[in-house]
Amino acid sequence: VEVTLQCASERPKKLLELLDETTVLCFVMQTIANENPTEEGGSVFRFFKRKTHSDDLLKGTKFAVLGLGDSNLLLDRQTTGAKDCNQVAQQLDARLEALGGTRVCDLGLADERTGLTEVEPWIQDTFWKSLA
């Protein structure tokens, strides 16, 4: 498997120009305060959230999304977890599918409060295995 890393925040539209049938886009999206993306992730998030895109923009495109959040930023820290602090990843995952993309594996959600212990298992046991 050949892996190429690219920061999508520089030119999200360029991602679409590089797609072929062997490409799998893997987005790592962090949610910060007030359910917002980071500055770097904001451009790719806003690009795919545009309502002007056709419903088949990502037809034939495979994707995966890993969310990084921090439930320490939430008011109710006792009953919240990774699913409660990863709104950006959840929204992007749903939007990529709505644009015709095909999810290769389940959405990954990690919580900084737990030391992001969910990241490594998602990469090894979910993402990589979905490509095999």
mmCIF file of N, CA and C in Angstrom:
data_model
loop_
_atom_site.group_PDB
_atom_site.id
_atom_site.type_symbol
_atom_site.label_atom_id
_atom_site.label_comp_id
_atom_site.label_asym_id
_atom_site.label_seq_id
_atom_site.Cartn_x
_atom_site.Cartn_y
_atom_site.Cartn_z
ATOM 1 N N VAL A 1 0.851 -1.176 0.000
ATOM 2 C CA VAL A 1 0.000 0.000 0.000
ATOM 3 C C VAL A 1 0.890 1.230 0.000
ATOM 4 N N GLU A 2 0.657 2.096 -0.938
ATOM 5 C CA GLU A 2 1.396 3.356 -1.007
ATOM 6 C C GLU A 2 0.585 4.424 -0.281
ATOM 7 N N VAL A 3 1.244 5.156 0.609
ATOM 8 C CA VAL A 3 0.577 6.182 1.401
ATOM 9 C C VAL A 3 1.196 7.529 1.089
ATOM 10 N N THR A 4 0.344 8.493 0.807
ATOM 11 C CA THR A 4 0.777 9.864 0.579
ATOM 12 C C THR A 4 0.048 10.757 1.569
ATOM 13 N N LEU A 5 0.780 11.528 2.318
ATOM 14 C CA LEU A 5 0.173 12.460 3.264
ATOM 15 C C LEU A 5 0.091 13.834 2.630
ATOM 16 N N GLN A 6 -1.044 14.463 2.827
ATOM 17 C CA GLN A 6 -1.232 15.793 2.275
ATOM 18 C C GLN A 6 -2.136 16.564 3.213
ATOM 19 N N CYS A 7 -1.789 17.792 3.468
ATOM 20 C CA CYS A 7 -2.629 18.641 4.298
ATOM 21 C C CYS A 7 -3.722 19.234 3.418
ATOM 22 N N ALA A 8 -4.933 18.788 3.614
ATOM 23 C CA ALA A 8 -6.054 19.208 2.774
ATOM 24 C C ALA A 8 -6.433 20.664 2.988
ATOM 25 N N SER A 9 -6.007 21.250 4.090
ATOM 26 C CA SER A 9 -6.403 22.629 4.373
ATOM 27 C C SER A 9 -5.761 23.621 3.406
ATOM 28 N N GLU A 10 -4.668 23.225 2.769
ATOM 29 C CA GLU A 10 -4.011 24.147 1.843
ATOM 30 C C GLU A 10 -4.882 24.425 0.622
ATOM 31 N N ARG A 11 -5.398 23.391 0.002
ATOM 32 C CA ARG A 11 -6.261 23.525 -1.168
ATOM 33 C C ARG A 11 -7.195 22.321 -1.238
ATOM 34 N N PRO A 12 -8.303 22.392 -0.533
ATOM 35 C CA PRO A 12 -9.205 21.234 -0.519
ATOM 36 C C PRO A 12 -9.665 20.812 -1.912
ATOM 37 N N LYS A 13 -9.846 21.756 -2.816
ATOM 38 C CA LYS A 13 -10.303 21.425 -4.168
ATOM 39 C C LYS A 13 -9.288 20.552 -4.896
ATOM 40 N N LYS A 14 -8.011 20.704 -4.549
ATOM 41 C CA LYS A 14 -6.966 19.919 -5.193
ATOM 42 C C LYS A 14 -7.125 18.424 -4.894
ATOM 43 N N LEU A 15 -7.719 18.094 -3.755
ATOM 44 C CA LEU A 15 -7.978 16.693 -3.428
ATOM 45 C C LEU A 15 -8.791 16.013 -4.522
ATOM 46 N N LEU A 16 -9.769 16.740 -5.049
ATOM 47 C CA LEU A 16 -10.648 16.175 -6.060
ATOM 48 C C LEU A 16 -9.912 15.928 -7.371
ATOM 49 N N GLU A 17 -8.909 16.726 -7.662
ATOM 50 C CA GLU A 17 -8.142 16.570 -8.904
ATOM 51 C C GLU A 17 -7.229 15.353 -8.854
ATOM 52 N N LEU A 18 -6.871 14.904 -7.655
ATOM 53 C CA LEU A 18 -5.923 13.804 -7.505
ATOM 54 C C LEU A 18 -6.594 12.443 -7.347
ATOM 55 N N LEU A 19 -7.914 12.406 -7.365
ATOM 56 C CA LEU A 19 -8.628 11.163 -7.095
ATOM 57 C C LEU A 19 -8.565 10.184 -8.260
ATOM 58 N N ASP A 20 -8.402 8.920 -7.919
ATOM 59 C CA ASP A 20 -8.575 7.824 -8.874
ATOM 60 C C ASP A 20 -9.166 6.645 -8.118
ATOM 61 N N GLU A 21 -9.369 5.531 -8.798
ATOM 62 C CA GLU A 21 -10.066 4.397 -8.165
ATOM 63 C C GLU A 21 -9.284 3.745 -7.034
ATOM 64 N N THR A 22 -7.990 4.037 -6.922
ATOM 65 C CA THR A 22 -7.187 3.443 -5.847
ATOM 66 C C THR A 22 -7.053 4.363 -4.636
ATOM 67 N N THR A 23 -7.538 5.583 -4.744
ATOM 68 C CA THR A 23 -7.376 6.569 -3.685
ATOM 69 C C THR A 23 -8.406 6.385 -2.574
ATOM 70 N N VAL A 24 -7.929 6.450 -1.345
ATOM 71 C CA VAL A 24 -8.811 6.496 -0.183
ATOM 72 C C VAL A 24 -8.453 7.767 0.583
ATOM 73 N N LEU A 25 -9.406 8.653 0.712
ATOM 74 C CA LEU A 25 -9.184 9.872 1.478
ATOM 75 C C LEU A 25 -9.436 9.564 2.946
ATOM 76 N N CYS A 26 -8.483 9.879 3.803
ATOM 77 C CA CYS A 26 -8.645 9.692 5.237
ATOM 78 C C CYS A 26 -8.495 11.051 5.904
ATOM 79 N N PHE A 27 -9.569 11.518 6.488
ATOM 80 C CA PHE A 27 -9.585 12.819 7.140
ATOM 81 C C PHE A 27 -9.438 12.645 8.645
ATOM 82 N N VAL A 28 -8.536 13.389 9.237
ATOM 83 C CA VAL A 28 -8.393 13.452 10.690
ATOM 84 C C VAL A 28 -8.837 14.853 11.074
ATOM 85 N N MET A 29 -9.997 14.928 11.733
ATOM 86 C CA MET A 29 -10.613 16.216 12.021
ATOM 87 C C MET A 29 -10.747 16.424 13.520
ATOM 88 N N GLN A 30 -10.282 17.572 13.975
ATOM 89 C CA GLN A 30 -10.362 17.910 15.392
ATOM 90 C C GLN A 30 -11.495 18.890 15.619
ATOM 91 N N THR A 31 -12.259 18.638 16.669
ATOM 92 C CA THR A 31 -13.301 19.562 17.103
ATOM 93 C C THR A 31 -12.762 20.323 18.301
ATOM 94 N N ILE A 32 -12.860 21.656 18.227
ATOM 95 C CA ILE A 32 -12.424 22.482 19.347
ATOM 96 C C ILE A 32 -13.652 23.127 19.980
ATOM 97 N N ALA A 33 -13.459 24.140 20.756
ATOM 98 C CA ALA A 33 -14.557 24.785 21.500
ATOM 99 C C ALA A 33 -15.718 25.173 20.585
ATOM 100 N N ASN A 34 -16.913 25.094 21.117
ATOM 101 C CA ASN A 34 -18.145 25.474 20.430
ATOM 102 C C ASN A 34 -18.412 24.671 19.163
ATOM 103 N N GLU A 35 -17.971 23.409 19.150
ATOM 104 C CA GLU A 35 -18.239 22.482 18.048
ATOM 105 C C GLU A 35 -17.656 22.944 16.715
ATOM 106 N N ASN A 36 -16.535 23.653 16.748
ATOM 107 C CA ASN A 36 -15.902 24.176 15.545
ATOM 108 C C ASN A 36 -14.673 23.366 15.164
ATOM 109 N N PRO A 37 -14.308 23.406 13.860
ATOM 110 C CA PRO A 37 -13.052 22.783 13.452
ATOM 111 C C PRO A 37 -11.881 23.693 13.806
ATOM 112 N N THR A 38 -10.689 23.136 13.785
ATOM 113 C CA THR A 38 -9.503 23.961 13.974
ATOM 114 C C THR A 38 -9.352 24.888 12.767
ATOM 115 N N GLU A 39 -8.487 25.855 12.875
ATOM 116 C CA GLU A 39 -8.254 26.763 11.751
ATOM 117 C C GLU A 39 -7.786 25.982 10.526
ATOM 118 N N GLU A 40 -6.870 25.040 10.730
ATOM 119 C CA GLU A 40 -6.324 24.260 9.620
ATOM 120 C C GLU A 40 -7.391 23.367 8.988
ATOM 121 N N GLY A 41 -8.226 22.757 9.818
ATOM 122 C CA GLY A 41 -9.252 21.859 9.304
ATOM 123 C C GLY A 41 -10.484 22.572 8.795
ATOM 124 N N GLY A 42 -10.608 23.840 9.149
ATOM 125 C CA GLY A 42 -11.797 24.598 8.772
ATOM 126 C C GLY A 42 -11.992 24.737 7.279
ATOM 127 N N SER A 43 -10.917 24.906 6.531
ATOM 128 C CA SER A 43 -11.084 25.115 5.087
ATOM 129 C C SER A 43 -11.615 23.864 4.398
ATOM 130 N N VAL A 44 -11.114 22.693 4.761
ATOM 131 C CA VAL A 44 -11.623 21.464 4.148
ATOM 132 C C VAL A 44 -13.054 21.191 4.618
ATOM 133 N N PHE A 45 -13.338 21.468 5.870
ATOM 134 C CA PHE A 45 -14.680 21.277 6.409
ATOM 135 C C PHE A 45 -15.678 22.172 5.673
ATOM 136 N N ARG A 46 -15.357 23.446 5.552
ATOM 137 C CA ARG A 46 -16.243 24.380 4.864
ATOM 138 C C ARG A 46 -16.379 24.037 3.386
ATOM 139 N N PHE A 47 -15.300 23.595 2.751
ATOM 140 C CA PHE A 47 -15.346 23.235 1.331
ATOM 141 C C PHE A 47 -16.384 22.138 1.083
ATOM 142 N N PHE A 48 -16.322 21.070 1.849
ATOM 143 C CA PHE A 48 -17.246 19.964 1.617
ATOM 144 C C PHE A 48 -18.662 20.261 2.110
ATOM 145 N N LYS A 49 -18.819 21.217 3.004
ATOM 146 C CA LYS A 49 -20.146 21.574 3.501
ATOM 147 C C LYS A 49 -20.908 22.505 2.535
ATOM 148 N N ARG A 50 -20.247 23.000 1.504
ATOM 149 C CA ARG A 50 -20.911 23.903 0.557
ATOM 150 C C ARG A 50 -22.151 23.249 -0.032
ATOM 151 N N LYS A 51 -23.218 24.001 -0.056
ATOM 152 C CA LYS A 51 -24.478 23.486 -0.589
ATOM 153 C C LYS A 51 -24.496 23.491 -2.114
ATOM 154 N N THR A 52 -23.521 24.133 -2.740
ATOM 155 C CA THR A 52 -23.487 24.203 -4.200
ATOM 156 C C THR A 52 -22.916 22.942 -4.844
ATOM 157 N N HIS A 53 -22.333 22.044 -4.057
ATOM 158 C CA HIS A 53 -21.795 20.805 -4.614
ATOM 159 C C HIS A 53 -22.924 19.889 -5.077
ATOM 160 N N SER A 54 -22.676 19.182 -6.177
ATOM 161 C CA SER A 54 -23.670 18.215 -6.658
ATOM 162 C C SER A 54 -23.658 16.988 -5.755
ATOM 163 N N ASP A 55 -24.761 16.264 -5.743
ATOM 164 C CA ASP A 55 -24.894 15.086 -4.889
ATOM 165 C C ASP A 55 -23.961 13.951 -5.289
ATOM 166 N N ASP A 56 -23.378 14.034 -6.477
ATOM 167 C CA ASP A 56 -22.459 12.980 -6.926
ATOM 168 C C ASP A 56 -21.015 13.467 -7.018
ATOM 169 N N LEU A 57 -20.699 14.539 -6.331
ATOM 170 C CA LEU A 57 -19.347 15.103 -6.362
ATOM 171 C C LEU A 57 -18.287 14.055 -6.039
ATOM 172 N N LEU A 58 -18.564 13.191 -5.071
ATOM 173 C CA LEU A 58 -17.583 12.200 -4.634
ATOM 174 C C LEU A 58 -17.936 10.779 -5.082
ATOM 175 N N LYS A 59 -18.760 10.659 -6.107
ATOM 176 C CA LYS A 59 -19.145 9.341 -6.600
ATOM 177 C C LYS A 59 -17.889 8.547 -6.972
ATOM 178 N N GLY A 60 -17.790 7.339 -6.427
ATOM 179 C CA GLY A 60 -16.630 6.495 -6.689
ATOM 180 C C GLY A 60 -15.441 6.774 -5.781
ATOM 181 N N THR A 61 -15.575 7.750 -4.872
ATOM 182 C CA THR A 61 -14.491 8.108 -3.959
ATOM 183 C C THR A 61 -14.664 7.368 -2.641
ATOM 184 N N LYS A 62 -13.585 6.742 -2.178
ATOM 185 C CA LYS A 62 -13.609 6.047 -0.891
ATOM 186 C C LYS A 62 -13.024 6.977 0.171
ATOM 187 N N PHE A 63 -13.599 6.923 1.364
ATOM 188 C CA PHE A 63 -13.129 7.801 2.422
ATOM 189 C C PHE A 63 -13.241 7.158 3.791
ATOM 190 N N ALA A 64 -12.502 7.738 4.735
ATOM 191 C CA ALA A 64 -12.577 7.386 6.149
ATOM 192 C C ALA A 64 -12.381 8.675 6.941
ATOM 193 N N VAL A 65 -12.984 8.737 8.115
ATOM 194 C CA VAL A 65 -12.863 9.924 8.958
ATOM 195 C C VAL A 65 -12.544 9.492 10.383
ATOM 196 N N LEU A 66 -11.542 10.154 10.958
ATOM 197 C CA LEU A 66 -11.184 9.975 12.363
ATOM 198 C C LEU A 66 -11.362 11.315 13.056
ATOM 199 N N GLY A 67 -12.135 11.337 14.119
ATOM 200 C CA GLY A 67 -12.378 12.564 14.866
ATOM 201 C C GLY A 67 -11.566 12.609 16.148
ATOM 202 N N LEU A 68 -11.018 13.774 16.427
ATOM 203 C CA LEU A 68 -10.276 14.022 17.658
ATOM 204 C C LEU A 68 -10.979 15.140 18.406
ATOM 205 N N GLY A 69 -11.467 14.832 19.588
ATOM 206 C CA GLY A 69 -12.170 15.827 20.385
ATOM 207 C C GLY A 69 -11.654 15.833 21.809
ATOM 208 N N ASP A 70 -12.219 16.697 22.607
ATOM 209 C CA ASP A 70 -11.812 16.800 24.006
ATOM 210 C C ASP A 70 -13.051 17.057 24.847
ATOM 211 N N SER A 71 -13.531 16.014 25.524
ATOM 212 C CA SER A 71 -14.739 16.180 26.337
ATOM 213 C C SER A 71 -14.493 17.056 27.560
ATOM 214 N N ASN A 72 -13.240 17.397 27.855
ATOM 215 C CA ASN A 72 -12.960 18.356 28.928
ATOM 216 C C ASN A 72 -13.549 19.729 28.610
ATOM 217 N N LEU A 73 -13.803 19.999 27.321
ATOM 218 C CA LEU A 73 -14.352 21.281 26.912
ATOM 219 C C LEU A 73 -15.864 21.354 27.115
ATOM 220 N N LEU A 74 -16.483 20.227 27.444
ATOM 221 C CA LEU A 74 -17.930 20.179 27.616
ATOM 222 C C LEU A 74 -18.314 20.453 29.071
ATOM 223 N N LEU A 75 -19.504 20.977 29.261
ATOM 224 C CA LEU A 75 -19.945 21.321 30.614
ATOM 225 C C LEU A 75 -20.156 20.084 31.474
ATOM 226 N N ASP A 76 -20.767 19.049 30.920
ATOM 227 C CA ASP A 76 -21.075 17.844 31.686
ATOM 228 C C ASP A 76 -20.022 16.776 31.425
ATOM 229 N N ARG A 77 -18.900 16.870 32.107
ATOM 230 C CA ARG A 77 -17.786 15.955 31.870
ATOM 231 C C ARG A 77 -18.026 14.549 32.424
ATOM 232 N N GLN A 78 -18.988 14.409 33.314
ATOM 233 C CA GLN A 78 -19.218 13.117 33.961
ATOM 234 C C GLN A 78 -19.902 12.111 33.041
ATOM 235 N N THR A 79 -20.744 12.584 32.149
ATOM 236 C CA THR A 79 -21.519 11.664 31.316
ATOM 237 C C THR A 79 -21.220 11.797 29.829
ATOM 238 N N THR A 80 -20.160 12.499 29.472
ATOM 239 C CA THR A 80 -19.844 12.690 28.065
ATOM 240 C C THR A 80 -18.608 11.892 27.680
ATOM 241 N N GLY A 81 -18.488 11.653 26.405
ATOM 242 C CA GLY A 81 -17.345 10.897 25.894
ATOM 243 C C GLY A 81 -17.012 11.312 24.480
ATOM 244 N N ALA A 82 -16.317 10.437 23.752
ATOM 245 C CA ALA A 82 -15.824 10.756 22.419
ATOM 246 C C ALA A 82 -16.940 11.151 21.452
ATOM 247 N N LYS A 83 -18.080 10.496 21.529
ATOM 248 C CA LYS A 83 -19.159 10.816 20.586
ATOM 249 C C LYS A 83 -19.735 12.207 20.822
ATOM 250 N N ASP A 84 -19.553 12.754 22.007
ATOM 251 C CA ASP A 84 -20.105 14.057 22.349
ATOM 252 C C ASP A 84 -19.188 15.230 21.997
ATOM 253 N N CYS A 85 -17.943 14.959 21.680
ATOM 254 C CA CYS A 85 -16.989 16.063 21.451
ATOM 255 C C CYS A 85 -16.357 15.991 20.059
ATOM 256 N N ASN A 86 -16.993 15.295 19.140
ATOM 257 C CA ASN A 86 -16.451 15.137 17.787
ATOM 258 C C ASN A 86 -17.465 15.531 16.716
ATOM 259 N N GLN A 87 -18.116 16.663 16.895
ATOM 260 C CA GLN A 87 -19.147 17.092 15.966
ATOM 261 C C GLN A 87 -18.603 17.330 14.558
ATOM 262 N N VAL A 88 -17.408 17.884 14.448
ATOM 263 C CA VAL A 88 -16.843 18.176 13.132
ATOM 264 C C VAL A 88 -16.658 16.887 12.335
ATOM 265 N N ALA A 89 -16.077 15.877 12.950
ATOM 266 C CA ALA A 89 -15.865 14.597 12.253
ATOM 267 C C ALA A 89 -17.198 13.950 11.896
ATOM 268 N N GLN A 90 -18.162 13.995 12.790
ATOM 269 C CA GLN A 90 -19.464 13.394 12.522
ATOM 270 C C GLN A 90 -20.163 14.094 11.357
ATOM 271 N N GLN A 91 -20.089 15.417 11.330
ATOM 272 C CA GLN A 91 -20.721 16.174 10.248
ATOM 273 C C GLN A 91 -20.009 15.933 8.917
ATOM 274 N N LEU A 92 -18.675 15.914 8.940
ATOM 275 C CA LEU A 92 -17.928 15.690 7.705
ATOM 276 C C LEU A 92 -18.192 14.284 7.169
ATOM 277 N N ASP A 93 -18.201 13.292 8.042
ATOM 278 C CA ASP A 93 -18.458 11.918 7.639
ATOM 279 C C ASP A 93 -19.821 11.809 6.940
ATOM 280 N N ALA A 94 -20.829 12.397 7.527
ATOM 281 C CA ALA A 94 -22.175 12.354 6.939
ATOM 282 C C ALA A 94 -22.217 13.111 5.614
ATOM 283 N N ARG A 95 -21.526 14.229 5.555
ATOM 284 C CA ARG A 95 -21.540 15.043 4.330
ATOM 285 C C ARG A 95 -20.811 14.342 3.184
ATOM 286 N N LEU A 96 -19.689 13.704 3.454
ATOM 287 C CA LEU A 96 -18.958 12.995 2.405
ATOM 288 C C LEU A 96 -19.825 11.887 1.814
ATOM 289 N N GLU A 97 -20.575 11.205 2.659
ATOM 290 C CA GLU A 97 -21.488 10.171 2.170
ATOM 291 C C GLU A 97 -22.617 10.793 1.350
ATOM 292 N N ALA A 98 -23.143 11.927 1.806
ATOM 293 C CA ALA A 98 -24.223 12.609 1.083
ATOM 294 C C ALA A 98 -23.759 13.091 -0.289
ATOM 295 N N LEU A 99 -22.468 13.330 -0.436
ATOM 296 C CA LEU A 99 -21.911 13.761 -1.719
ATOM 297 C C LEU A 99 -21.542 12.582 -2.616
ATOM 298 N N GLY A 100 -21.937 11.385 -2.219
ATOM 299 C CA GLY A 100 -21.714 10.211 -3.054
ATOM 300 C C GLY A 100 -20.497 9.389 -2.711
ATOM 301 N N GLY A 101 -19.749 9.784 -1.688
ATOM 302 C CA GLY A 101 -18.569 9.030 -1.281
ATOM 303 C C GLY A 101 -18.945 7.711 -0.635
ATOM 304 N N THR A 102 -17.996 6.775 -0.648
ATOM 305 C CA THR A 102 -18.209 5.469 -0.038
ATOM 306 C C THR A 102 -17.301 5.327 1.166
ATOM 307 N N ARG A 103 -17.898 5.128 2.326
ATOM 308 C CA ARG A 103 -17.154 4.964 3.577
ATOM 309 C C ARG A 103 -16.486 3.590 3.569
ATOM 310 N N VAL A 104 -15.160 3.542 3.810
ATOM 311 C CA VAL A 104 -14.453 2.254 3.824
ATOM 312 C C VAL A 104 -14.462 1.604 5.195
ATOM 313 N N CYS A 105 -14.727 2.390 6.232
ATOM 314 C CA CYS A 105 -14.782 1.841 7.589
ATOM 315 C C CYS A 105 -15.597 2.780 8.465
ATOM 316 N N ASP A 106 -15.934 2.305 9.638
ATOM 317 C CA ASP A 106 -16.703 3.115 10.572
ATOM 318 C C ASP A 106 -15.949 4.373 10.978
ATOM 319 N N LEU A 107 -16.699 5.414 11.233
ATOM 320 C CA LEU A 107 -16.160 6.667 11.751
ATOM 321 C C LEU A 107 -15.411 6.388 13.049
ATOM 322 N N GLY A 108 -14.207 6.914 13.163
ATOM 323 C CA GLY A 108 -13.438 6.781 14.397
ATOM 324 C C GLY A 108 -13.603 8.017 15.252
ATOM 325 N N LEU A 109 -13.797 7.818 16.546
ATOM 326 C CA LEU A 109 -13.970 8.947 17.464
ATOM 327 C C LEU A 109 -13.044 8.771 18.655
ATOM 328 N N ALA A 110 -12.234 9.785 18.918
ATOM 329 C CA ALA A 110 -11.285 9.737 20.030
ATOM 330 C C ALA A 110 -11.484 10.950 20.929
ATOM 331 N N ASP A 111 -11.157 10.766 22.195
ATOM 332 C CA ASP A 111 -11.347 11.813 23.200
ATOM 333 C C ASP A 111 -10.013 12.094 23.885
ATOM 334 N N GLU A 112 -9.596 13.345 23.827
ATOM 335 C CA GLU A 112 -8.331 13.733 24.456
ATOM 336 C C GLU A 112 -8.342 13.488 25.956
ATOM 337 N N ARG A 113 -9.505 13.568 26.562
ATOM 338 C CA ARG A 113 -9.608 13.346 28.011
ATOM 339 C C ARG A 113 -9.147 11.939 28.393
ATOM 340 N N THR A 114 -9.345 10.982 27.501
ATOM 341 C CA THR A 114 -8.924 9.608 27.772
ATOM 342 C C THR A 114 -7.546 9.321 27.181
ATOM 343 N N GLY A 115 -6.846 10.367 26.777
ATOM 344 C CA GLY A 115 -5.500 10.194 26.230
ATOM 345 C C GLY A 115 -5.492 9.743 24.780
ATOM 346 N N LEU A 116 -6.605 9.957 24.078
ATOM 347 C CA LEU A 116 -6.733 9.557 22.677
ATOM 348 C C LEU A 116 -6.425 8.074 22.482
ATOM 349 N N THR A 117 -6.786 7.281 23.473
ATOM 350 C CA THR A 117 -6.508 5.845 23.431
ATOM 351 C C THR A 117 -7.268 5.135 22.316
ATOM 352 N N GLU A 118 -8.255 5.784 21.736
ATOM 353 C CA GLU A 118 -9.042 5.172 20.672
ATOM 354 C C GLU A 118 -8.361 5.275 19.305
ATOM 355 N N VAL A 119 -7.345 6.137 19.178
ATOM 356 C CA VAL A 119 -6.725 6.388 17.878
ATOM 357 C C VAL A 119 -6.001 5.155 17.338
ATOM 358 N N GLU A 120 -5.081 4.626 18.081
ATOM 359 C CA GLU A 120 -4.274 3.495 17.606
ATOM 360 C C GLU A 120 -5.122 2.279 17.232
ATOM 361 N N PRO A 121 -6.087 1.874 18.074
ATOM 362 C CA PRO A 121 -6.927 0.746 17.677
ATOM 363 C C PRO A 121 -7.728 1.028 16.401
ATOM 364 N N TRP A 122 -8.206 2.259 16.223
ATOM 365 C CA TRP A 122 -8.957 2.584 15.013
ATOM 366 C C TRP A 122 -8.056 2.464 13.792
ATOM 367 N N ILE A 123 -6.841 2.996 13.892
ATOM 368 C CA ILE A 123 -5.917 2.922 12.757
ATOM 369 C C ILE A 123 -5.593 1.471 12.424
ATOM 370 N N GLN A 124 -5.181 0.693 13.425
ATOM 371 C CA GLN A 124 -4.742 -0.686 13.201
ATOM 372 C C GLN A 124 -5.888 -1.652 12.905
ATOM 373 N N ASP A 125 -6.933 -1.606 13.725
ATOM 374 C CA ASP A 125 -7.969 -2.626 13.650
ATOM 375 C C ASP A 125 -9.150 -2.264 12.762
ATOM 376 N N THR A 126 -9.309 -0.995 12.464
ATOM 377 C CA THR A 126 -10.448 -0.588 11.652
ATOM 378 C C THR A 126 -9.995 -0.084 10.289
ATOM 379 N N PHE A 127 -9.202 0.995 10.276
ATOM 380 C CA PHE A 127 -8.828 1.612 8.997
ATOM 381 C C PHE A 127 -7.971 0.691 8.133
ATOM 382 N N TRP A 128 -6.824 0.249 8.646
ATOM 383 C CA TRP A 128 -5.923 -0.586 7.826
ATOM 384 C C TRP A 128 -6.574 -1.880 7.399
ATOM 385 N N LYS A 129 -7.345 -2.486 8.278
ATOM 386 C CA LYS A 129 -8.010 -3.750 7.927
ATOM 387 C C LYS A 129 -9.064 -3.544 6.847
ATOM 388 N N SER A 130 -9.655 -2.349 6.786
ATOM 389 C CA SER A 130 -10.654 -2.082 5.756
ATOM 390 C C SER A 130 -10.018 -1.974 4.366
ATOM 391 N N LEU A 131 -8.720 -1.714 4.331
ATOM 392 C CA LEU A 131 -8.030 -1.583 3.052
ATOM 393 C C LEU A 131 -7.483 -2.921 2.542
ATOM 394 N N ALA A 132 -7.432 -3.913 3.438
ATOM 395 C CA ALA A 132 -6.852 -5.211 3.065
ATOM 396 C C ALA A 132 -7.790 -6.005 2.170
#
